[in-house]
PDB file of C-alpha atoms in Angstrom:
ATOM      1  CA  MET M   1     103.422 111.162 105.748  1.00  0.00           C
ATOM      2  CA  ARG M   2     105.753 108.602 105.427  1.00  0.00           C
ATOM      3  CA  ALA M   3     105.590 104.645 107.445  1.00  0.00           C
ATOM      4  CA  ARG M   4     107.574 105.985 110.427  1.00  0.00           C
ATOM      5  CA  ASP M   5     104.958 108.186 111.366  1.00  0.00           C
ATOM      6  CA  LEU M   6     101.997 105.855 110.824  1.00  0.00           C
ATOM      7  CA  ALA M   7     103.528 102.626 112.456  1.00  0.00           C
ATOM      8  CA  ALA M   8     102.105 101.493 116.007  1.00  0.00           C
ATOM      9  CA  PRO M   9     102.664  99.204 118.318  1.00  0.00           C
ATOM     10  CA  PHE M  10     101.435  95.833 117.167  1.00  0.00           C
ATOM     11  CA  PRO M  11     101.517  92.253 118.890  1.00  0.00           C
ATOM     12  CA  THR M  12     104.158  90.169 118.304  1.00  0.00           C
ATOM     13  CA  VAL M  13     105.019  86.882 119.004  1.00  0.00           C
ATOM     14  CA  THR M  14     107.469  84.158 118.667  1.00  0.00           C
ATOM     15  CA  LEU M  15     107.652  80.433 117.704  1.00  0.00           C
ATOM     16  CA  ASP M  16     107.677  79.619 121.255  1.00  0.00           C
ATOM     17  CA  THR M  17     104.334  81.343 122.468  1.00  0.00           C
ATOM     18  CA  THR M  18     101.723  79.446 123.033  1.00  0.00           C
ATOM     19  CA  ALA M  19      98.916  78.574 120.750  1.00  0.00           C
ATOM     20  CA  LEU M  20      96.611  80.160 124.061  1.00  0.00           C
ATOM     21  CA  GLU M  21      98.683  83.136 124.467  1.00  0.00           C
ATOM     22  CA  ALA M  22      98.343  83.957 120.402  1.00  0.00           C
ATOM     23  CA  ALA M  23      94.372  83.270 120.897  1.00  0.00           C
ATOM     24  CA  ARG M  24      94.107  85.914 123.840  1.00  0.00           C
ATOM     25  CA  LEU M  25      96.187  88.405 121.973  1.00  0.00           C
ATOM     26  CA  LEU M  26      93.986  87.969 119.029  1.00  0.00           C
ATOM     27  CA  ALA M  27      90.435  87.887 120.739  1.00  0.00           C
ATOM     28  CA  GLY M  28      89.244  91.348 121.602  1.00  0.00           C
ATOM     29  CA  ASN M  29      92.234  93.156 119.695  1.00  0.00           C
ATOM     30  CA  ASP M  30      89.984  92.538 116.110  1.00  0.00           C
ATOM     31  CA  LEU M  31      93.287  91.895 114.860  1.00  0.00           C
ATOM     32  CA  PRO M  32      93.789  90.259 111.363  1.00  0.00           C
ATOM     33  CA  GLY M  33      97.072  88.361 113.123  1.00  0.00           C
ATOM     34  CA  LEU M  34     100.028  88.362 114.955  1.00  0.00           C
ATOM     35  CA  ILE M  35     103.503  89.451 113.904  1.00  0.00           C
ATOM     36  CA  VAL M  36     106.084  86.148 114.606  1.00  0.00           C
ATOM     37  CA  LEU M  37     109.389  87.439 115.666  1.00  0.00           C
ATOM     38  CA  ASP M  38     112.806  84.837 114.683  1.00  0.00           C
ATOM     39  CA  SER M  39     115.168  84.312 117.420  1.00  0.00           C
ATOM     40  CA  ARG M  40     117.102  87.790 116.855  1.00  0.00           C
ATOM     41  CA  GLY M  41     113.633  89.576 117.348  1.00  0.00           C
ATOM     42  CA  ALA M  42     113.657  90.772 113.649  1.00  0.00           C
ATOM     43  CA  PRO M  43     109.819  90.153 111.899  1.00  0.00           C
ATOM     44  CA  SER M  44     109.813  86.647 110.436  1.00  0.00           C
ATOM     45  CA  THR M  45     106.425  85.866 108.846  1.00  0.00           C
ATOM     46  CA  ILE M  46     102.259  86.228 110.235  1.00  0.00           C
ATOM     47  CA  LEU M  47     100.203  84.158 112.102  1.00  0.00           C
ATOM     48  CA  PRO M  48      96.764  84.536 110.390  1.00  0.00           C
ATOM     49  CA  GLY M  49      94.324  84.254 112.822  1.00  0.00           C
ATOM     50  CA  THR M  50      92.334  81.963 111.456  1.00  0.00           C
ATOM     51  CA  GLN M  51      95.562  79.247 111.663  1.00  0.00           C
ATOM     52  CA  VAL M  52      95.178  79.356 115.575  1.00  0.00           C
ATOM     53  CA  LEU M  53      91.697  77.702 115.476  1.00  0.00           C
ATOM     54  CA  ARG M  54      92.997  75.193 113.218  1.00  0.00           C
ATOM     55  CA  LEU M  55      94.826  73.854 116.941  1.00  0.00           C
ATOM     56  CA  ALA M  56      91.245  74.158 118.621  1.00  0.00           C
ATOM     57  CA  VAL M  57      89.590  71.990 116.203  1.00  0.00           C
ATOM     58  CA  PRO M  58      90.442  68.514 116.393  1.00  0.00           C
ATOM     59  CA  ARG M  59      91.594  66.986 112.790  1.00  0.00           C
ATOM     60  CA  TYR M  60      88.430  65.117 111.736  1.00  0.00           C
ATOM     61  CA  CYS M  61      86.227  68.367 112.358  1.00  0.00           C
ATOM     62  CA  GLN M  62      88.241  70.147 109.970  1.00  0.00           C
ATOM     63  CA  ASP M  63      87.712  68.183 107.036  1.00  0.00           C
ATOM     64  CA  ASP M  64      84.514  67.010 107.858  1.00  0.00           C
ATOM     65  CA  PRO M  65      82.524  69.972 109.046  1.00  0.00           C
ATOM     66  CA  ALA M  66      79.146  67.840 109.864  1.00  0.00           C
ATOM     67  CA  LEU M  67      81.111  66.006 112.396  1.00  0.00           C
ATOM     68  CA  ALA M  68      82.112  69.057 114.148  1.00  0.00           C
ATOM     69  CA  ARG M  69      77.898  69.524 114.876  1.00  0.00           C
ATOM     70  CA  VAL M  70      77.387  66.025 116.568  1.00  0.00           C
ATOM     71  CA  ILE M  71      80.033  67.257 119.018  1.00  0.00           C
ATOM     72  CA  ASP M  72      78.235  69.027 122.262  1.00  0.00           C
ATOM     73  CA  GLU M  73      79.227  72.464 123.597  1.00  0.00           C
ATOM     74  CA  ALA M  74      80.711  70.436 126.734  1.00  0.00           C
ATOM     75  CA  HIS M  75      83.036  68.760 124.644  1.00  0.00           C
ATOM     76  CA  ALA M  76      83.897  71.529 122.368  1.00  0.00           C
ATOM     77  CA  ASP M  77      85.242  73.745 125.141  1.00  0.00           C
ATOM     78  CA  LEU M  78      87.407  70.920 126.044  1.00  0.00           C
ATOM     79  CA  PHE M  79      89.296  71.448 122.692  1.00  0.00           C
ATOM     80  CA  MET M  80      90.568  74.629 123.485  1.00  0.00           C
ATOM     81  CA  ARG M  81      92.841  73.420 126.700  1.00  0.00           C
ATOM     82  CA  GLU M  82      95.106  71.939 123.791  1.00  0.00           C
ATOM     83  CA  LEU M  83      95.836  75.543 123.068  1.00  0.00           C
ATOM     84  CA  ALA M  84      97.776  75.450 126.453  1.00  0.00           C
ATOM     85  CA  ASP M  85     100.134  72.976 125.358  1.00  0.00           C
ATOM     86  CA  ARG M  86     100.561  73.875 121.924  1.00  0.00           C
ATOM     87  CA  THR M  87     102.784  77.078 120.167  1.00  0.00           C
ATOM     88  CA  VAL M  88     102.845  79.128 117.591  1.00  0.00           C
ATOM     89  CA  ALA M  89     105.486  76.683 115.486  1.00  0.00           C
ATOM     90  CA  ALA M  90     102.522  74.381 115.455  1.00  0.00           C
ATOM     91  CA  CYS M  91      99.883  76.943 113.762  1.00  0.00           C
ATOM     92  CA  LEU M  92     102.077  78.155 111.226  1.00  0.00           C
ATOM     93  CA  PRO M  93     100.674  77.370 107.771  1.00  0.00           C
ATOM     94  CA  ARG M  94     102.732  74.632 105.746  1.00  0.00           C
ATOM     95  CA  GLU M  95     103.613  77.874 103.549  1.00  0.00           C
ATOM     96  CA  PRO M  96     103.877  80.622 105.977  1.00  0.00           C
ATOM     97  CA  ARG M  97     102.746  83.541 104.370  1.00  0.00           C
ATOM     98  CA  GLU M  98     105.246  86.619 103.585  1.00  0.00           C
ATOM     99  CA  LEU M  99     105.076  89.600 106.121  1.00  0.00           C
ATOM    100  CA  PRO M 100     105.525  92.485 103.521  1.00  0.00           C
ATOM    101  CA  VAL M 101     108.389  94.942 105.016  1.00  0.00           C
ATOM    102  CA  VAL M 102     108.822  98.623 104.615  1.00  0.00           C
ATOM    103  CA  ASP M 103     111.731 101.239 105.912  1.00  0.00           C
ATOM    104  CA  PRO M 104     110.544 104.239 107.697  1.00  0.00           C
ATOM    105  CA  ASP M 105     110.532 106.545 104.864  1.00  0.00           C
ATOM    106  CA  ALA M 106     107.869 104.537 102.447  1.00  0.00           C
ATOM    107  CA  THR M 107     105.081 106.401 101.373  1.00  0.00           C
ATOM    108  CA  VAL M 108     101.606 106.259 101.722  1.00  0.00           C
ATOM    109  CA  LEU M 109     101.189 105.065  98.171  1.00  0.00           C
ATOM    110  CA  GLU M 110     104.224 102.564  98.871  1.00  0.00           C
ATOM    111  CA  ILE M 111     102.616 100.957 101.465  1.00  0.00           C
ATOM    112  CA  ALA M 112      99.142 101.082 100.039  1.00  0.00           C
ATOM    113  CA  ALA M 113     100.691  99.371  96.307  1.00  0.00           C
ATOM    114  CA  LEU M 114     102.591  96.817  98.886  1.00  0.00           C
ATOM    115  CA  MET M 115      99.331  95.790 100.822  1.00  0.00           C
ATOM    116  CA  ALA M 116      97.527  95.602  97.273  1.00  0.00           C
ATOM    117  CA  ARG M 117      99.612  93.160  95.827  1.00  0.00           C
ATOM    118  CA  THR M 118     100.876  91.089  98.797  1.00  0.00           C
ATOM    119  CA  ARG M 119      96.706  91.514  99.996  1.00  0.00           C
ATOM    120  CA  SER M 120      98.554  91.245 103.472  1.00  0.00           C
ATOM    121  CA  PRO M 121      96.629  93.831 105.890  1.00  0.00           C
ATOM    122  CA  VAL M 122      99.415  94.401 107.692  1.00  0.00           C
ATOM    123  CA  VAL M 123     102.826  95.665 107.182  1.00  0.00           C
ATOM    124  CA  ALA M 124     105.806  96.106 109.208  1.00  0.00           C
ATOM    125  CA  VAL M 125     108.019  98.917 109.799  1.00  0.00           C
ATOM    126  CA  VAL M 126     111.601  97.441 110.125  1.00  0.00           C
ATOM    127  CA  GLU M 127     115.202  99.819 110.462  1.00  0.00           C
ATOM    128  CA  ARG M 128     118.149  98.169 110.394  1.00  0.00           C
ATOM    129  CA  GLY M 129     116.560  94.747 111.314  1.00  0.00           C
ATOM    130  CA  ARG M 130     114.629  96.252 114.073  1.00  0.00           C
ATOM    131  CA  MET M 131     110.473  96.596 114.097  1.00  0.00           C
ATOM    132  CA  LEU M 132     109.886  99.479 114.877  1.00  0.00           C
ATOM    133  CA  GLY M 133     105.863  98.846 114.611  1.00  0.00           C
ATOM    134  CA  ALA M 134     103.254  98.193 112.237  1.00  0.00           C
ATOM    135  CA  ILE M 135     100.714  99.775 109.733  1.00  0.00           C
ATOM    136  CA  THR M 136      96.939  98.190 109.157  1.00  0.00           C
ATOM    137  CA  LEU M 137      94.461  98.586 106.207  1.00  0.00           C
ATOM    138  CA  ASP M 138      92.795 100.329 108.687  1.00  0.00           C
ATOM    139  CA  ALA M 139      95.385 102.528 109.629  1.00  0.00           C
ATOM    140  CA  LEU M 140      95.762 103.022 106.176  1.00  0.00           C
ATOM    141  CA  LEU M 141      92.684 103.841 104.800  1.00  0.00           C
ATOM    142  CA  ASP M 142      92.266 106.021 107.807  1.00  0.00           C
ATOM    143  CA  ARG M 143      94.935 108.162 106.801  1.00  0.00           C
ATOM    144  CA  MET M 144      94.235 108.088 102.959  1.00  0.00           C
ATOM    145  CA  LEU M 145      90.579 109.351 103.572  1.00  0.00           C
ATOM    146  CA  ALA M 146      91.355 111.929 105.892  1.00  0.00           C
ATOM    147  CA  GLU M 147      92.129 114.111 103.124  1.00  0.00           C
TER     148      GLU M 147
ATOM    149  CA  MET X   1      75.814  78.642 121.844  1.00  0.00           C
ATOM    150  CA  ARG X   2      74.685  78.197 118.104  1.00  0.00           C
ATOM    151  CA  ALA X   3      75.747  80.347 114.912  1.00  0.00           C
ATOM    152  CA  ARG X   4      71.779  82.158 115.612  1.00  0.00           C
ATOM    153  CA  ASP X   5      73.437  83.435 119.233  1.00  0.00           C
ATOM    154  CA  LEU X   6      76.820  85.003 117.394  1.00  0.00           C
ATOM    155  CA  ALA X   7      75.223  86.739 114.323  1.00  0.00           C
ATOM    156  CA  ALA X   8      76.090  90.137 114.377  1.00  0.00           C
ATOM    157  CA  PRO X   9      75.081  92.818 112.093  1.00  0.00           C
ATOM    158  CA  PHE X  10      77.921  93.378 109.426  1.00  0.00           C
ATOM    159  CA  PRO X  11      78.527  95.874 106.827  1.00  0.00           C
ATOM    160  CA  THR X  12      77.256  94.964 103.324  1.00  0.00           C
ATOM    161  CA  VAL X  13      77.957  96.269  99.916  1.00  0.00           C
ATOM    162  CA  THR X  14      76.537  95.260  96.040  1.00  0.00           C
ATOM    163  CA  LEU X  15      78.817  95.031  93.168  1.00  0.00           C
ATOM    164  CA  ASP X  16      77.414  98.937  92.207  1.00  0.00           C
ATOM    165  CA  THR X  17      78.940 100.625  95.629  1.00  0.00           C
ATOM    166  CA  THR X  18      81.312 102.347  94.754  1.00  0.00           C
ATOM    167  CA  ALA X  19      84.792 101.912  95.872  1.00  0.00           C
ATOM    168  CA  LEU X  20      84.583 105.326  98.096  1.00  0.00           C
ATOM    169  CA  GLU X  21      82.144 104.210 100.220  1.00  0.00           C
ATOM    170  CA  ALA X  22      83.695 100.440 100.307  1.00  0.00           C
ATOM    171  CA  ALA X  23      86.653 102.202 101.940  1.00  0.00           C
ATOM    172  CA  ARG X  24      84.871 104.467 104.268  1.00  0.00           C
ATOM    173  CA  LEU X  25      83.008 101.524 105.643  1.00  0.00           C
ATOM    174  CA  LEU X  26      86.770  99.535 105.960  1.00  0.00           C
ATOM    175  CA  ALA X  27      88.164 102.214 107.541  1.00  0.00           C
ATOM    176  CA  GLY X  28      87.553 102.593 111.509  1.00  0.00           C
ATOM    177  CA  ASN X  29      85.706  99.260 111.974  1.00  0.00           C
ATOM    178  CA  ASP X  30      88.603  97.293 111.811  1.00  0.00           C
ATOM    179  CA  LEU X  31      86.938  94.768 109.309  1.00  0.00           C
ATOM    180  CA  PRO X  32      88.874  92.216 107.596  1.00  0.00           C
ATOM    181  CA  GLY X  33      86.374  92.613 104.578  1.00  0.00           C
ATOM    182  CA  LEU X  34      83.101  93.577 103.575  1.00  0.00           C
ATOM    183  CA  ILE X  35      80.257  90.703 102.575  1.00  0.00           C
ATOM    184  CA  VAL X  36      79.091  90.979  98.800  1.00  0.00           C
ATOM    185  CA  LEU X  37      75.261  90.130  98.289  1.00  0.00           C
ATOM    186  CA  ASP X  38      73.855  89.578  95.368  1.00  0.00           C
ATOM    187  CA  SER X  39      70.989  90.922  93.278  1.00  0.00           C
ATOM    188  CA  ARG X  40      68.594  88.593  95.569  1.00  0.00           C
ATOM    189  CA  GLY X  41      70.517  90.194  98.411  1.00  0.00           C
ATOM    190  CA  ALA X  42      72.143  86.952  99.415  1.00  0.00           C
ATOM    191  CA  PRO X  43      75.576  86.780 100.593  1.00  0.00           C
ATOM    192  CA  SER X  44      77.760  86.035  97.233  1.00  0.00           C
ATOM    193  CA  THR X  45      81.512  86.472  97.949  1.00  0.00           C
ATOM    194  CA  ILE X  46      83.602  88.766 100.605  1.00  0.00           C
ATOM    195  CA  LEU X  47      85.742  91.583  99.068  1.00  0.00           C
ATOM    196  CA  PRO X  48      88.888  91.771 101.045  1.00  0.00           C
ATOM    197  CA  GLY X  49      89.786  94.902 102.418  1.00  0.00           C
ATOM    198  CA  THR X  50      93.470  94.949 100.897  1.00  0.00           C
ATOM    199  CA  GLN X  51      91.317  94.839  97.148  1.00  0.00           C
ATOM    200  CA  VAL X  52      89.974  98.048  97.822  1.00  0.00           C
ATOM    201  CA  LEU X  53      93.356  99.173  97.838  1.00  0.00           C
ATOM    202  CA  ARG X  54      93.980  98.337  94.466  1.00  0.00           C
ATOM    203  CA  LEU X  55      92.346 101.201  92.992  1.00  0.00           C
ATOM    204  CA  ALA X  56      93.626 103.830  94.857  1.00  0.00           C
ATOM    205  CA  VAL X  57      96.798 102.566  93.586  1.00  0.00           C
ATOM    206  CA  PRO X  58      97.960 102.980  89.862  1.00  0.00           C
ATOM    207  CA  ARG X  59      98.464  99.902  88.198  1.00  0.00           C
ATOM    208  CA  TYR X  60     101.930 101.097  87.403  1.00  0.00           C
ATOM    209  CA  CYS X  61     103.240 101.571  91.154  1.00  0.00           C
ATOM    210  CA  GLN X  62     101.693  97.794  92.259  1.00  0.00           C
ATOM    211  CA  ASP X  63     104.187  96.563  90.179  1.00  0.00           C
ATOM    212  CA  ASP X  64     106.981  98.242  91.113  1.00  0.00           C
ATOM    213  CA  PRO X  65     106.717  99.787  94.530  1.00  0.00           C
ATOM    214  CA  ALA X  66     109.744 101.829  94.028  1.00  0.00           C
ATOM    215  CA  LEU X  67     107.822 104.388  91.107  1.00  0.00           C
ATOM    216  CA  ALA X  68     105.349 104.639  94.594  1.00  0.00           C
ATOM    217  CA  ARG X  69     107.519 106.170  96.356  1.00  0.00           C
ATOM    218  CA  VAL X  70     109.212 109.237  94.159  1.00  0.00           C
ATOM    219  CA  ILE X  71     105.261 110.331  93.890  1.00  0.00           C
ATOM    220  CA  ASP X  72     104.783 112.493  96.348  1.00  0.00           C
ATOM    221  CA  GLU X  73     102.147 112.755  98.731  1.00  0.00           C
ATOM    222  CA  ALA X  74      99.729 115.841  96.862  1.00  0.00           C
ATOM    223  CA  HIS X  75      99.786 113.440  93.781  1.00  0.00           C
ATOM    224  CA  ALA X  76      99.107 110.203  95.927  1.00  0.00           C
ATOM    225  CA  ASP X  77      95.968 111.912  97.443  1.00  0.00           C
ATOM    226  CA  LEU X  78      95.018 112.532  94.343  1.00  0.00           C
ATOM    227  CA  PHE X  79      94.540 108.753  93.678  1.00  0.00           C
ATOM    228  CA  MET X  80      91.677 108.219  96.264  1.00  0.00           C
ATOM    229  CA  ARG X  81      89.312 110.836  94.044  1.00  0.00           C
ATOM    230  CA  GLU X  82      89.585 107.677  91.547  1.00  0.00           C
ATOM    231  CA  LEU X  83      87.471 105.291  94.321  1.00  0.00           C
ATOM    232  CA  ALA X  84      84.456 107.775  94.089  1.00  0.00           C
ATOM    233  CA  ASP X  85      84.628 106.790  90.219  1.00  0.00           C
ATOM    234  CA  ARG X  86      85.025 103.041  90.351  1.00  0.00           C
ATOM    235  CA  THR X  87      82.139 100.324  91.630  1.00  0.00           C
ATOM    236  CA  VAL X  88      82.972  97.032  94.068  1.00  0.00           C
ATOM    237  CA  ALA X  89      82.516  94.730  90.668  1.00  0.00           C
ATOM    238  CA  ALA X  90      86.162  96.037  89.812  1.00  0.00           C
ATOM    239  CA  CYS X  91      87.671  95.692  93.384  1.00  0.00           C
ATOM    240  CA  LEU X  92      86.880  92.067  93.229  1.00  0.00           C
ATOM    241  CA  PRO X  93      89.744  89.543  93.105  1.00  0.00           C
ATOM    242  CA  ARG X  94      89.664  87.525  89.120  1.00  0.00           C
ATOM    243  CA  GLU X  95      89.285  84.741  91.438  1.00  0.00           C
ATOM    244  CA  PRO X  96      86.619  85.782  93.879  1.00  0.00           C
ATOM    245  CA  ARG X  97      87.199  84.202  97.257  1.00  0.00           C
ATOM    246  CA  GLU X  98      84.888  81.886  98.910  1.00  0.00           C
ATOM    247  CA  LEU X  99      82.461  82.958 101.560  1.00  0.00           C
ATOM    248  CA  PRO X 100      81.821  80.410 104.292  1.00  0.00           C
ATOM    249  CA  VAL X 101      78.010  80.057 104.903  1.00  0.00           C
ATOM    250  CA  VAL X 102      76.495  78.293 107.992  1.00  0.00           C
ATOM    251  CA  ASP X 103      73.126  77.948 108.873  1.00  0.00           C
ATOM    252  CA  PRO X 104      71.732  79.251 112.210  1.00  0.00           C
ATOM    253  CA  ASP X 105      72.211  76.113 113.940  1.00  0.00           C
ATOM    254  CA  ALA X 106      75.906  75.700 113.297  1.00  0.00           C
ATOM    255  CA  THR X 107      78.057  75.262 116.283  1.00  0.00           C
ATOM    256  CA  VAL X 108      80.827  76.963 117.947  1.00  0.00           C
ATOM    257  CA  LEU X 109      83.244  74.091 117.205  1.00  0.00           C
ATOM    258  CA  GLU X 110      81.750  73.748 113.248  1.00  0.00           C
ATOM    259  CA  ILE X 111      82.706  77.761 113.148  1.00  0.00           C
ATOM    260  CA  ALA X 112      85.777  77.457 113.908  1.00  0.00           C
ATOM    261  CA  ALA X 113      86.608  74.182 111.455  1.00  0.00           C
ATOM    262  CA  LEU X 114      84.918  76.239 108.570  1.00  0.00           C
ATOM    263  CA  MET X 115      87.147  79.182 109.369  1.00  0.00           C
ATOM    264  CA  ALA X 116      90.087  76.908 109.636  1.00  0.00           C
ATOM    265  CA  ARG X 117      89.783  75.397 107.013  1.00  0.00           C
ATOM    266  CA  THR X 118      88.645  78.265 104.486  1.00  0.00           C
ATOM    267  CA  ARG X 119      91.171  80.743 106.359  1.00  0.00           C
ATOM    268  CA  SER X 120      88.106  83.350 105.829  1.00  0.00           C
ATOM    269  CA  PRO X 121      87.941  85.663 109.204  1.00  0.00           C
ATOM    270  CA  VAL X 122      84.694  85.981 108.755  1.00  0.00           C
ATOM    271  CA  VAL X 123      81.340  83.634 108.137  1.00  0.00           C
ATOM    272  CA  ALA X 124      77.963  85.010 107.003  1.00  0.00           C
ATOM    273  CA  VAL X 125      74.981  82.967 108.696  1.00  0.00           C
ATOM    274  CA  VAL X 126      72.108  82.472 106.116  1.00  0.00           C
ATOM    275  CA  GLU X 127      68.479  81.195 106.709  1.00  0.00           C
ATOM    276  CA  ARG X 128      66.739  80.576 103.580  1.00  0.00           C
ATOM    277  CA  GLY X 129      68.981  82.852 101.275  1.00  0.00           C
ATOM    278  CA  ARG X 130      68.500  85.367 103.985  1.00  0.00           C
ATOM    279  CA  MET X 131      71.586  86.850 105.485  1.00  0.00           C
ATOM    280  CA  LEU X 132      70.738  87.140 109.307  1.00  0.00           C
ATOM    281  CA  GLY X 133      74.258  88.253 110.109  1.00  0.00           C
ATOM    282  CA  ALA X 134      78.054  87.210 110.352  1.00  0.00           C
ATOM    283  CA  ILE X 135      80.430  86.049 112.956  1.00  0.00           C
ATOM    284  CA  THR X 136      83.796  87.695 112.629  1.00  0.00           C
ATOM    285  CA  LEU X 137      87.150  85.532 113.968  1.00  0.00           C
ATOM    286  CA  ASP X 138      87.291  88.356 116.832  1.00  0.00           C
ATOM    287  CA  ALA X 139      84.002  87.363 118.170  1.00  0.00           C
ATOM    288  CA  LEU X 140      84.443  83.755 117.673  1.00  0.00           C
ATOM    289  CA  LEU X 141      87.495  83.708 120.148  1.00  0.00           C
ATOM    290  CA  ASP X 142      86.070  85.960 122.578  1.00  0.00           C
ATOM    291  CA  ARG X 143      83.072  83.338 122.926  1.00  0.00           C
ATOM    292  CA  MET X 144      85.704  80.276 123.158  1.00  0.00           C
ATOM    293  CA  LEU X 145      87.875  81.949 125.347  1.00  0.00           C
ATOM    294  CA  ALA X 146      85.329  83.011 127.613  1.00  0.00           C
ATOM    295  CA  GLU X 147      84.916  79.510 128.995  1.00  0.00           C
TER     296      GLU X 147
END
């Protein structure tokens, strides 16, 4: 069992994808994040799901959660609309997270070691700059426990 | 819509739970981690899923992924058995991650602000030291996008 056998389709975005579309891709898919492709289509970083929320929450509420309490539901829903006008580029953490990458021949143990070290629950499988798919922690554990 | 309405059951472990049981809870559930309860049953920290892998991977492979490649499948599978003898206490990162906690009256915006700030995709809902359940990023996004 090698990375090529475990690689599965995984949603990708570009820096120009709207934050709303990113939020929709995340919702309902139980994903830890989205893979961000560079202009050549190669995986460059990961957009952690929690960082999409940053755009949906006004700055002053992030710094002081107590302020978030006094804003009523109707207002809170309005903030989501902001996501439609912003892009993935604005969601990325200032220090972008490393997206671990393996080649198609990587072993299960190699992938597990990489996930443990980088603390990333997703690893991209890349062959000559092209992404074949990704392996999630969940898929890897399923495989390891299937013995 | 308040935290009490969004709180859903979420798997918990204690420091004494075996790493193998933790891995099984994670697998097949697409969870970002498990909530660790203290001896009084109150949520204390989160066990990130990737950290369970640390125990399944020999130390020398974590430091040098190239070594992980030369170990063949049959051997790799053996390491999983080690998980049965180790506990959650051994999986926790040296600097345990903060488990964000909200009270049952927290608003959607308040929960979103907390997730964005702490970068945690799961928040525990606690009332007088007792955990009512947890809210995942996925559940929160579903709610926010349902408007």
